[in-house]
XYZ file of C-alpha atoms in Angstrom:
606
model
C 203.224 -67.750 196.161
C 202.204 -67.640 199.808
C 199.618 -65.085 200.858
C 197.411 -64.611 203.953
C 193.666 -65.297 203.843
C 192.332 -62.403 205.886
C 188.743 -63.663 205.632
C 189.546 -66.728 207.748
C 190.823 -67.702 211.218
C 191.474 -71.229 212.520
C 191.658 -71.480 216.301
C 191.684 -74.352 218.811
C 190.286 -73.977 222.332
C 192.441 -75.784 224.878
C 191.953 -76.072 228.622
C 191.991 -78.329 231.648
C 188.900 -80.439 232.371
C 185.937 -78.361 233.609
C 187.490 -74.917 233.117
C 184.549 -73.841 230.935
C 185.598 -74.132 227.300
C 182.403 -75.824 226.123
C 180.311 -73.144 227.860
C 182.474 -70.535 226.106
C 181.477 -71.974 222.735
C 177.809 -71.522 223.715
C 178.548 -67.821 224.393
C 180.288 -67.355 221.047
C 177.400 -68.963 219.168
C 174.939 -66.599 220.816
C 177.159 -63.545 220.352
C 177.601 -64.052 216.629
C 173.861 -64.410 216.166
C 174.331 -67.952 214.911
C 172.007 -69.242 217.607
C 169.581 -67.425 219.867
C 169.046 -68.694 223.402
C 165.951 -70.643 222.430
C 167.674 -72.231 219.428
C 170.544 -73.814 221.332
C 169.438 -77.416 221.866
C 170.987 -77.441 225.347
C 173.789 -76.068 227.463
C 177.333 -77.254 226.621
C 176.043 -77.930 223.137
C 179.348 -79.389 221.887
C 179.320 -82.147 224.520
C 177.117 -84.003 222.130
C 177.167 -87.623 223.281
C 175.665 -89.049 226.454
C 179.029 -90.075 227.909
C 180.395 -86.521 227.656
C 177.330 -85.094 229.357
C 177.367 -87.627 232.189
C 181.061 -87.171 232.920
C 181.114 -83.433 232.251
C 184.222 -83.693 230.065
C 185.012 -83.321 226.371
C 186.140 -86.646 224.898
C 185.928 -86.106 221.139
C 187.300 -83.084 219.305
C 184.659 -81.150 217.376
C 184.503 -78.386 214.783
C 182.183 -75.405 214.456
C 182.391 -72.190 212.437
C 181.230 -68.643 213.207
C 181.135 -65.492 211.116
C 182.133 -62.230 212.794
C 182.680 -58.926 210.936
C 182.811 -60.812 207.658
C 185.544 -63.188 208.875
C 184.875 -66.907 209.179
C 186.266 -68.314 212.442
C 186.769 -72.096 212.507
C 186.783 -73.215 216.148
C 188.021 -76.613 217.310
C 186.979 -77.807 220.776
C 189.664 -80.139 222.117
C 189.533 -82.655 224.999
C 190.941 -81.356 228.273
C 192.289 -84.664 229.586
C 195.731 -86.014 228.726
C 194.297 -89.520 228.207
C 192.693 -88.151 225.038
C 195.945 -86.636 223.815
C 195.524 -88.431 220.496
C 192.532 -86.197 219.768
C 194.395 -83.065 220.904
C 197.497 -83.610 218.812
C 195.536 -84.167 215.608
C 193.226 -81.204 216.015
C 196.004 -78.731 216.769
C 197.477 -79.484 213.344
C 194.493 -77.699 211.751
C 194.857 -74.463 213.743
C 196.948 -71.287 213.387
C 196.321 -70.118 216.949
C 194.961 -71.335 220.255
C 192.718 -69.930 222.953
C 194.051 -71.122 226.316
C 191.255 -71.163 228.886
C 192.249 -71.249 232.566
C 190.208 -71.124 235.777
C 190.603 -67.860 237.725
C 190.771 -69.793 241.020
C 192.564 -73.034 240.143
C 195.092 -71.557 237.720
C 197.021 -73.699 235.239
C 196.543 -77.413 235.932
C 198.403 -80.510 234.647
C 196.233 -80.916 231.558
C 196.614 -77.206 230.740
C 200.360 -77.764 230.707
C 200.045 -80.887 228.560
C 197.837 -79.350 225.864
C 199.704 -76.017 225.852
C 203.026 -77.797 225.357
C 201.606 -79.497 222.256
C 200.360 -76.144 220.919
C 203.702 -74.408 221.461
C 205.539 -77.273 219.745
C 203.459 -76.522 216.635
C 204.111 -72.779 216.930
C 200.489 -71.786 217.449
C 199.865 -68.165 218.458
C 198.220 -68.167 221.927
C 195.536 -66.029 223.568
C 194.935 -66.581 227.305
C 191.414 -66.261 228.719
C 191.170 -66.271 232.523
C 187.664 -67.655 233.093
C 185.290 -67.861 236.076
C 186.284 -64.465 237.517
C 182.853 -64.434 239.206
C 184.039 -67.108 241.677
C 184.426 -65.966 245.268
C 187.951 -67.397 245.423
C 188.997 -65.969 242.036
C 192.518 -64.509 241.797
C 192.737 -63.448 238.135
C 195.945 -61.360 238.220
C 197.854 -64.094 240.056
C 196.696 -66.628 237.468
C 198.020 -64.427 234.643
C 201.432 -64.436 236.364
C 201.249 -68.220 236.778
C 200.470 -68.587 233.068
C 203.533 -66.465 232.245
C 205.660 -68.760 234.400
C 204.141 -71.782 232.637
C 204.983 -70.374 229.196
C 208.586 -69.795 230.284
C 208.843 -73.301 231.778
C 207.610 -74.771 228.494
C 210.387 -72.984 226.606
C 208.297 -70.276 224.929
C 210.268 -67.475 223.261
C 209.790 -63.806 224.145
C 207.087 -63.285 221.549
C 205.073 -66.287 222.735
C 205.505 -65.406 226.419
C 204.202 -61.881 225.763
C 200.733 -63.321 225.216
C 197.550 -61.218 225.018
C 194.986 -62.036 227.698
C 191.414 -61.313 228.741
C 189.195 -62.102 231.706
C 185.763 -63.686 231.432
C 182.805 -65.370 233.022
C 181.371 -67.688 230.399
C 178.580 -68.577 232.817
C 177.524 -64.908 232.864
C 178.401 -64.471 229.184
C 180.989 -61.692 229.088
C 184.691 -60.988 228.526
C 186.642 -57.961 229.701
C 190.120 -56.429 229.768
C 189.704 -55.501 233.445
C 188.369 -58.107 235.926
C 186.808 -55.308 238.006
C 184.813 -53.958 235.048
C 181.974 -56.123 233.810
C 180.898 -55.898 230.166
C 177.738 -57.235 228.564
C 179.170 -59.531 225.867
C 182.136 -61.557 224.613
C 182.831 -59.058 221.818
C 186.287 -58.164 223.300
C 187.301 -61.804 222.845
C 186.097 -61.940 219.237
C 187.926 -58.701 218.448
C 191.102 -60.080 220.002
C 190.823 -63.263 217.919
C 190.662 -61.222 214.710
C 193.523 -58.994 215.833
C 195.947 -61.463 217.418
C 195.339 -64.825 215.735
C 197.202 -64.855 212.407
C 195.310 -65.463 209.201
C 196.314 -68.744 207.519
C 199.149 -68.333 205.029
C 198.253 -70.332 201.925
C 199.423 -71.203 198.439
C 196.355 -71.050 196.227
C 198.304 -71.711 193.007
C 200.012 -74.804 194.442
C 198.688 -78.321 193.654
C 196.167 -79.670 196.182
C 197.389 -80.854 199.590
C 195.020 -81.797 202.422
C 196.048 -83.697 205.570
C 193.333 -85.941 207.044
C 193.324 -85.355 210.805
C 189.912 -86.702 211.880
C 187.485 -89.340 210.683
C 183.731 -89.257 211.084
C 181.164 -91.792 209.973
C 177.578 -91.565 208.755
C 175.222 -94.456 208.152
C 174.063 -92.612 205.002
C 177.369 -91.733 203.289
C 179.942 -93.865 205.159
C 183.375 -92.580 206.113
C 183.957 -88.819 206.232
C 187.524 -87.464 206.145
C 188.056 -84.135 207.928
C 191.126 -81.970 207.598
C 192.594 -78.655 206.574
C 193.397 -77.780 202.980
C 197.047 -76.682 203.177
C 197.542 -75.793 199.533
C 195.563 -75.455 196.303
C 191.815 -75.868 195.858
C 189.654 -78.913 196.519
C 186.498 -79.475 194.425
C 183.486 -81.743 194.407
C 183.944 -84.486 191.790
C 187.726 -84.021 191.735
C 190.029 -87.017 191.294
C 192.688 -87.156 193.999
C 195.737 -89.207 194.913
C 195.656 -90.558 198.470
C 199.167 -90.680 199.940
C 199.026 -93.513 202.487
C 201.497 -94.953 204.984
C 204.515 -96.928 203.762
C 204.615 -94.662 200.659
C 201.529 -96.300 199.164
C 199.491 -94.224 196.681
C 195.809 -94.880 195.945
C 193.312 -93.116 193.713
C 189.926 -91.725 194.717
C 187.220 -89.259 193.821
C 185.517 -86.681 196.010
C 181.776 -87.354 195.939
C 180.600 -84.657 198.368
C 182.469 -81.708 199.889
C 181.430 -79.909 203.088
C 182.651 -76.909 205.026
C 181.661 -76.224 208.625
C 178.967 -73.687 209.425
C 177.676 -72.985 212.951
C 176.998 -76.398 214.522
C 176.706 -78.301 211.266
C 178.124 -78.727 207.781
C 177.253 -76.988 204.516
C 177.755 -78.686 201.146
C 179.947 -76.662 198.785
C 181.401 -77.120 195.303
C 184.938 -76.045 196.196
C 187.111 -74.840 199.069
C 190.448 -73.060 199.064
C 193.633 -73.494 201.057
C 193.147 -72.591 204.712
C 189.613 -73.995 204.900
C 188.696 -76.935 207.117
C 186.599 -79.353 205.090
C 184.870 -82.723 205.284
C 185.217 -85.088 202.315
C 182.887 -87.961 201.383
C 183.581 -90.644 198.797
C 186.886 -92.261 199.823
C 185.935 -95.288 201.974
C 189.512 -96.445 202.660
C 191.060 -93.126 203.740
C 192.836 -93.119 207.119
C 194.017 -90.501 209.596
C 197.400 -89.161 208.507
C 196.766 -89.672 204.773
C 197.311 -86.757 202.392
C 194.850 -85.962 199.601
C 196.818 -84.464 196.728
C 196.716 -83.774 193.024
C 197.156 -86.932 190.888
C 199.516 -84.973 188.615
C 201.711 -83.814 191.516
C 201.312 -86.380 194.341
C 203.109 -85.025 197.392
C 202.626 -86.338 200.945
C 202.648 -84.168 204.047
C 204.365 -85.403 207.263
C 202.159 -88.009 208.905
C 200.681 -87.319 212.317
C 202.879 -88.553 215.166
C 201.038 -89.470 218.367
C 202.610 -90.304 221.739
C 202.804 -94.032 222.375
C 200.332 -95.770 224.757
C 201.389 -96.268 228.382
C 198.733 -98.716 229.639
C 197.230 -101.936 228.317
C 194.640 -104.510 229.272
C 193.236 -107.732 227.891
C 189.803 -107.869 226.243
C 188.048 -111.199 225.749
C 184.594 -112.646 225.295
C 182.449 -113.141 228.364
C 182.759 -116.751 229.583
C 180.737 -116.498 232.800
C 177.580 -118.594 233.388
C 175.533 -115.448 232.623
C 177.180 -114.911 229.225
C 174.800 -113.854 226.483
C 171.883 -113.028 228.770
C 172.208 -109.235 228.614
C 174.288 -108.327 225.545
C 173.583 -108.425 221.825
C 177.152 -108.777 220.495
C 178.925 -111.549 222.396
C 181.219 -113.460 220.009
C 184.938 -113.082 219.316
C 184.157 -111.916 215.782
C 181.939 -109.124 217.098
C 184.621 -108.065 219.568
C 187.416 -108.145 216.968
C 185.451 -106.129 214.413
C 184.500 -103.481 216.971
C 188.020 -103.059 218.374
C 189.659 -102.765 214.968
C 186.939 -100.360 213.836
C 187.854 -98.131 216.790
C 191.396 -97.854 215.406
C 190.072 -95.947 212.418
C 189.374 -92.827 214.469
C 191.214 -93.398 217.759
C 194.855 -92.998 216.706
C 196.252 -93.235 220.258
C 194.840 -96.780 220.625
C 196.616 -100.035 219.763
C 194.935 -103.442 219.350
C 196.794 -106.728 219.030
C 195.289 -110.213 218.820
C 196.819 -112.799 221.191
C 197.866 -115.893 219.156
C 195.988 -119.150 219.813
C 193.342 -117.389 221.895
C 190.156 -115.382 221.569
C 191.611 -112.412 223.458
C 193.051 -109.046 222.434
C 195.581 -106.717 224.053
C 194.280 -103.140 223.892
C 196.751 -100.354 224.700
C 195.869 -96.734 225.447
C 196.987 -93.544 227.163
C 195.457 -94.242 230.586
C 192.578 -95.836 232.472
C 190.179 -93.050 231.442
C 191.064 -93.500 227.771
C 190.359 -97.244 227.921
C 187.330 -96.989 230.221
C 185.615 -94.577 227.815
C 186.065 -97.169 225.041
C 184.656 -99.897 227.327
C 181.692 -97.741 228.365
C 180.963 -96.832 224.740
C 181.006 -100.487 223.704
C 178.666 -101.619 226.489
C 176.190 -98.918 225.437
C 176.374 -100.349 221.935
C 175.168 -103.684 223.412
C 178.547 -105.432 223.491
C 179.281 -107.974 226.213
C 182.867 -108.909 227.119
C 185.413 -109.243 229.942
C 188.554 -107.189 230.614
C 191.593 -107.922 232.744
C 193.702 -105.873 235.122
C 195.345 -102.775 233.576
C 199.130 -102.937 233.417
C 201.721 -100.399 232.338
C 203.836 -100.838 229.214
C 207.559 -101.153 229.920
C 210.337 -100.476 227.462
C 214.035 -101.370 227.433
C 216.627 -98.736 226.517
C 220.385 -99.427 226.654
C 219.693 -102.575 228.653
C 217.694 -100.701 231.321
C 214.016 -101.488 231.870
C 212.033 -98.223 231.952
C 208.455 -97.495 232.934
C 206.201 -94.450 232.397
C 206.138 -91.809 235.132
C 203.362 -89.287 235.634
C 203.005 -85.892 237.258
C 200.371 -86.232 239.998
C 198.721 -83.068 241.302
C 196.564 -83.359 244.437
C 194.558 -80.474 245.888
C 193.472 -81.328 249.430
C 192.541 -79.544 252.680
C 195.660 -78.693 254.679
C 194.584 -81.060 257.471
C 194.478 -84.020 255.063
C 197.983 -83.828 253.586
C 199.324 -86.603 255.842
C 197.280 -89.489 254.374
C 198.023 -88.244 250.827
C 201.797 -88.168 251.451
C 201.669 -91.639 253.005
C 199.683 -93.214 250.159
C 201.833 -91.683 247.417
C 205.076 -92.462 249.278
C 204.151 -96.164 249.458
C 203.977 -96.124 245.653
C 207.420 -94.558 245.081
C 205.980 -91.094 244.537
C 208.366 -88.182 245.120
C 207.134 -84.788 246.267
C 208.203 -82.065 243.838
C 206.324 -78.974 244.919
C 203.991 -77.731 247.683
C 201.808 -74.630 247.412
C 199.011 -73.157 249.532
C 195.729 -71.904 248.141
C 193.481 -70.634 250.926
C 192.484 -73.571 253.127
C 193.814 -76.028 250.556
C 197.282 -77.368 249.861
C 198.481 -78.195 246.341
C 200.898 -81.154 246.223
C 202.822 -82.092 243.079
C 204.419 -85.555 242.828
C 206.364 -87.600 240.323
C 205.029 -91.153 240.510
C 205.247 -94.355 238.413
C 202.125 -94.898 236.324
C 201.766 -98.265 238.104
C 201.279 -96.388 241.346
C 198.224 -94.580 239.994
C 196.280 -97.805 239.455
C 193.932 -98.059 242.421
C 195.271 -94.867 244.036
C 192.284 -92.602 243.330
C 189.777 -94.688 245.312
C 192.120 -95.130 248.277
C 192.985 -91.439 248.338
C 189.341 -90.350 248.214
C 188.563 -92.712 251.094
C 191.533 -91.467 253.134
C 190.626 -87.791 252.595
C 186.868 -88.292 253.053
C 186.230 -87.410 249.424
C 187.885 -83.975 249.610
C 190.918 -84.596 247.357
C 190.953 -83.281 243.773
C 193.295 -85.506 241.766
C 194.827 -84.845 238.335
C 197.721 -86.443 236.508
C 199.471 -86.409 233.149
C 202.240 -88.398 231.471
C 205.724 -87.054 232.151
C 208.446 -89.363 230.811
C 210.003 -92.832 230.977
C 212.417 -93.520 233.857
C 214.152 -96.687 235.180
C 211.699 -99.079 236.775
C 211.077 -98.578 240.486
C 210.615 -101.414 243.008
C 207.523 -103.476 243.617
C 204.446 -101.413 244.408
C 202.056 -102.857 247.029
C 198.876 -104.254 245.558
C 195.427 -104.422 247.099
C 195.746 -105.118 250.820
C 192.361 -106.799 251.152
C 190.964 -110.020 249.776
C 187.580 -110.749 248.246
C 184.456 -112.735 249.013
C 183.964 -115.272 246.228
C 180.656 -117.024 245.739
C 180.697 -120.838 245.678
C 177.082 -121.175 244.573
C 174.759 -119.956 241.842
C 171.373 -118.370 242.375
C 170.014 -115.173 243.892
C 171.669 -113.451 246.828
C 169.622 -113.749 250.019
C 169.427 -111.145 252.799
C 169.902 -113.822 255.469
C 173.236 -114.906 253.976
C 174.430 -111.359 253.317
C 173.635 -110.372 256.905
C 176.134 -112.927 258.134
C 178.815 -111.614 255.738
C 178.533 -107.859 256.179
C 180.228 -107.784 259.607
C 183.566 -108.830 258.055
C 183.319 -107.374 254.575
C 182.029 -104.667 252.289
C 179.368 -106.159 250.037
C 179.112 -105.534 246.277
C 175.747 -107.250 245.765
C 172.259 -106.647 247.122
C 169.517 -109.162 248.006
C 167.844 -110.563 244.902
C 170.834 -110.109 242.556
C 171.887 -113.108 240.488
C 175.287 -114.538 241.472
C 177.304 -117.473 240.158
C 180.211 -119.611 241.302
C 183.461 -117.628 241.068
C 181.755 -114.214 241.130
C 183.183 -111.650 243.562
C 180.382 -110.511 245.875
C 182.339 -108.354 248.329
C 185.650 -107.082 249.653
C 187.097 -109.003 252.590
C 188.217 -106.954 255.587
C 191.410 -109.046 255.753
C 193.976 -110.169 253.211
C 193.199 -113.361 251.386
C 190.097 -114.504 249.549
C 187.203 -116.186 251.327
C 184.736 -118.528 249.666
C 181.164 -117.856 250.780
C 177.598 -118.814 249.908
C 175.484 -115.672 249.432
C 172.451 -117.764 248.434
C 172.152 -119.601 251.774
C 168.643 -119.330 253.217
C 167.494 -119.666 256.800
C 166.482 -123.194 257.700
C 162.794 -123.506 258.462
C 161.544 -125.920 261.142
C 158.306 -126.558 262.989
C 159.936 -125.609 266.270
C 159.142 -122.139 267.551
C 162.415 -120.416 268.497
C 162.427 -118.083 271.484
C 164.299 -114.849 270.828
C 166.230 -116.124 267.795
C 164.458 -114.048 265.170
C 165.631 -110.491 264.602
C 165.321 -107.816 261.960
C 167.951 -107.975 259.230
C 169.482 -104.563 258.577
C 171.817 -104.589 255.585
C 174.205 -101.790 254.733
C 173.770 -100.575 251.130
C 175.981 -102.521 248.743
C 178.961 -100.612 247.367
C 178.408 -100.538 243.615
C 181.709 -99.968 241.829
C 181.876 -97.717 238.801
C 183.746 -98.995 235.757
C 186.951 -97.103 236.660
C 186.752 -98.270 240.282
C 186.268 -101.865 239.144
C 189.288 -101.681 236.812
C 191.424 -100.289 239.637
C 190.098 -102.849 242.159
C 190.828 -106.136 240.399
C 194.042 -108.134 240.667
C 195.786 -110.310 238.070
C 193.598 -113.375 238.745
C 190.358 -111.416 238.339
C 188.259 -109.952 235.524
C 185.658 -107.249 235.095
C 182.595 -108.628 233.330
C 181.034 -105.839 231.248
C 177.492 -106.061 229.880
C 174.977 -103.414 228.760
C 173.169 -103.747 232.108
C 175.807 -104.796 234.643
C 179.409 -104.504 235.760
C 180.448 -107.599 237.718
C 183.718 -108.787 239.193
C 184.793 -112.407 238.909
C 187.745 -114.737 239.239
C 189.365 -115.950 236.013
C 189.109 -119.510 237.378
C 185.540 -119.900 238.595
C 185.698 -123.017 240.786
C 187.542 -123.168 244.101
C 189.280 -126.379 243.072
C 190.757 -124.798 239.959
C 192.038 -121.834 241.953
C 193.689 -124.088 244.526
C 195.411 -126.177 241.847
C 196.623 -123.014 240.126
C 197.924 -121.692 243.453
C 199.909 -124.896 244.069
C 201.290 -124.820 240.524
C 202.528 -121.267 241.022
C 204.335 -122.246 244.163
């Protein structure tokens, strides 16, 4: 018999990148007395790894639990970027409601739409929180109306569209029903959660069913399966049937059982339906498996995740500097690490290329793949990756490619360069809106057109453009999109770059190396100002003679080298180039290192 558990609420926080959801969690922890100001280890406490803190975004979904008025509130912090949609879709399966956080100035953004659409598909009860009402350009009431329009556009029914809402400033630590009336706490939000978010409806007398939605790992206990108990009771020491893919059934035993409490976990002997738990003792469990009673094995629907739209080739580093900076450099190391990532990153695909030491890795976007690359280099891996390319599909004999919704916020005086750049890449303008001195442009554009677009657009708008995008749908393939218009400077010598040589190159290029850096033959040391590659010698030193030269000597003034970030490097390279990734360096190189090899390959390709 189904009955509600009124002592429990399960809620997911969803929002666009940088709209303040992680700061909101800090406020809730303080409000519930779980953590005093001095006890919080830092601000944005849920952005727990270094990469999240540096980028200012949530990458991994996380769970915490608070107790308010005797009710336990399980809160799931979800990533705000569509490239991490695999995390979002899994986490929302554990919730009964969602807290939609939206910036009082920016309003609903592309990622807000993406995550909200996933929540509405699952029938989650929404609460809208208009945040950052302390901003000078805040327009809270207009944003509420925009959220209503968004709900209607996403096909919400009347009940869903009549959503409850509050206003807040998580930076100042308060929530209020009236944006003109400041309160002193986030109690109104907690009260609304208890009132509006439905209690989980459970079947306590039903045999056990628990869907594994997340995997964690500990060097002490190994793999940890996290999920929501949908029916029955789960106990420490209990024997369970693990319902795996392809209708396979395995047997296991629960060694340790945890529930979530504040920022950590608490070991318990049993947990009932509706609880979110972590299970230790089943080393082979995978995301999407169902833990059930051995006497009544019954699988729940497996998690379906949107297919990847972008792929790139990973291979071992074969440059002359291979092995000098990394710890894990062999094909075996690379294979083990990539396939280990599949255990928790369900939106990723890895496929070995036959008769080679390379792998095709597919993901949801450049950010999704670049976070994996950055994580691996921090783990002391050394490897090389090729140019990102979109994944096509054929339907009814028509080749289709992924299209994305591109949203660009730019000063009104800078709209011309944005329209020109997007138009060259088969982007179509869908909507124009004004917001103060800024113009909001919405485009539909092939995913191919986004590769390399961000850097060019920031240069064309003098760094003023704010760019967001999300996957839209597959459409028939557009024409050929122009690639990089400039060539590269390719070193023909090995050694250390010399200021004298670089001084002669900087007038016709933008350098990527500084004096004293190690270079090798085939390494890209700069961007040519013209199309076509140019072979240069950055190690050439000034010839010394006994003759005193009159007026020949002058001071060498070098412009600072342009150091590309990982994302910029991935967007910069062409098909005959690679990004060499090591724990200490990001270098660009040609696949064929010697000039002779490149010329022969050029003749062979016509």
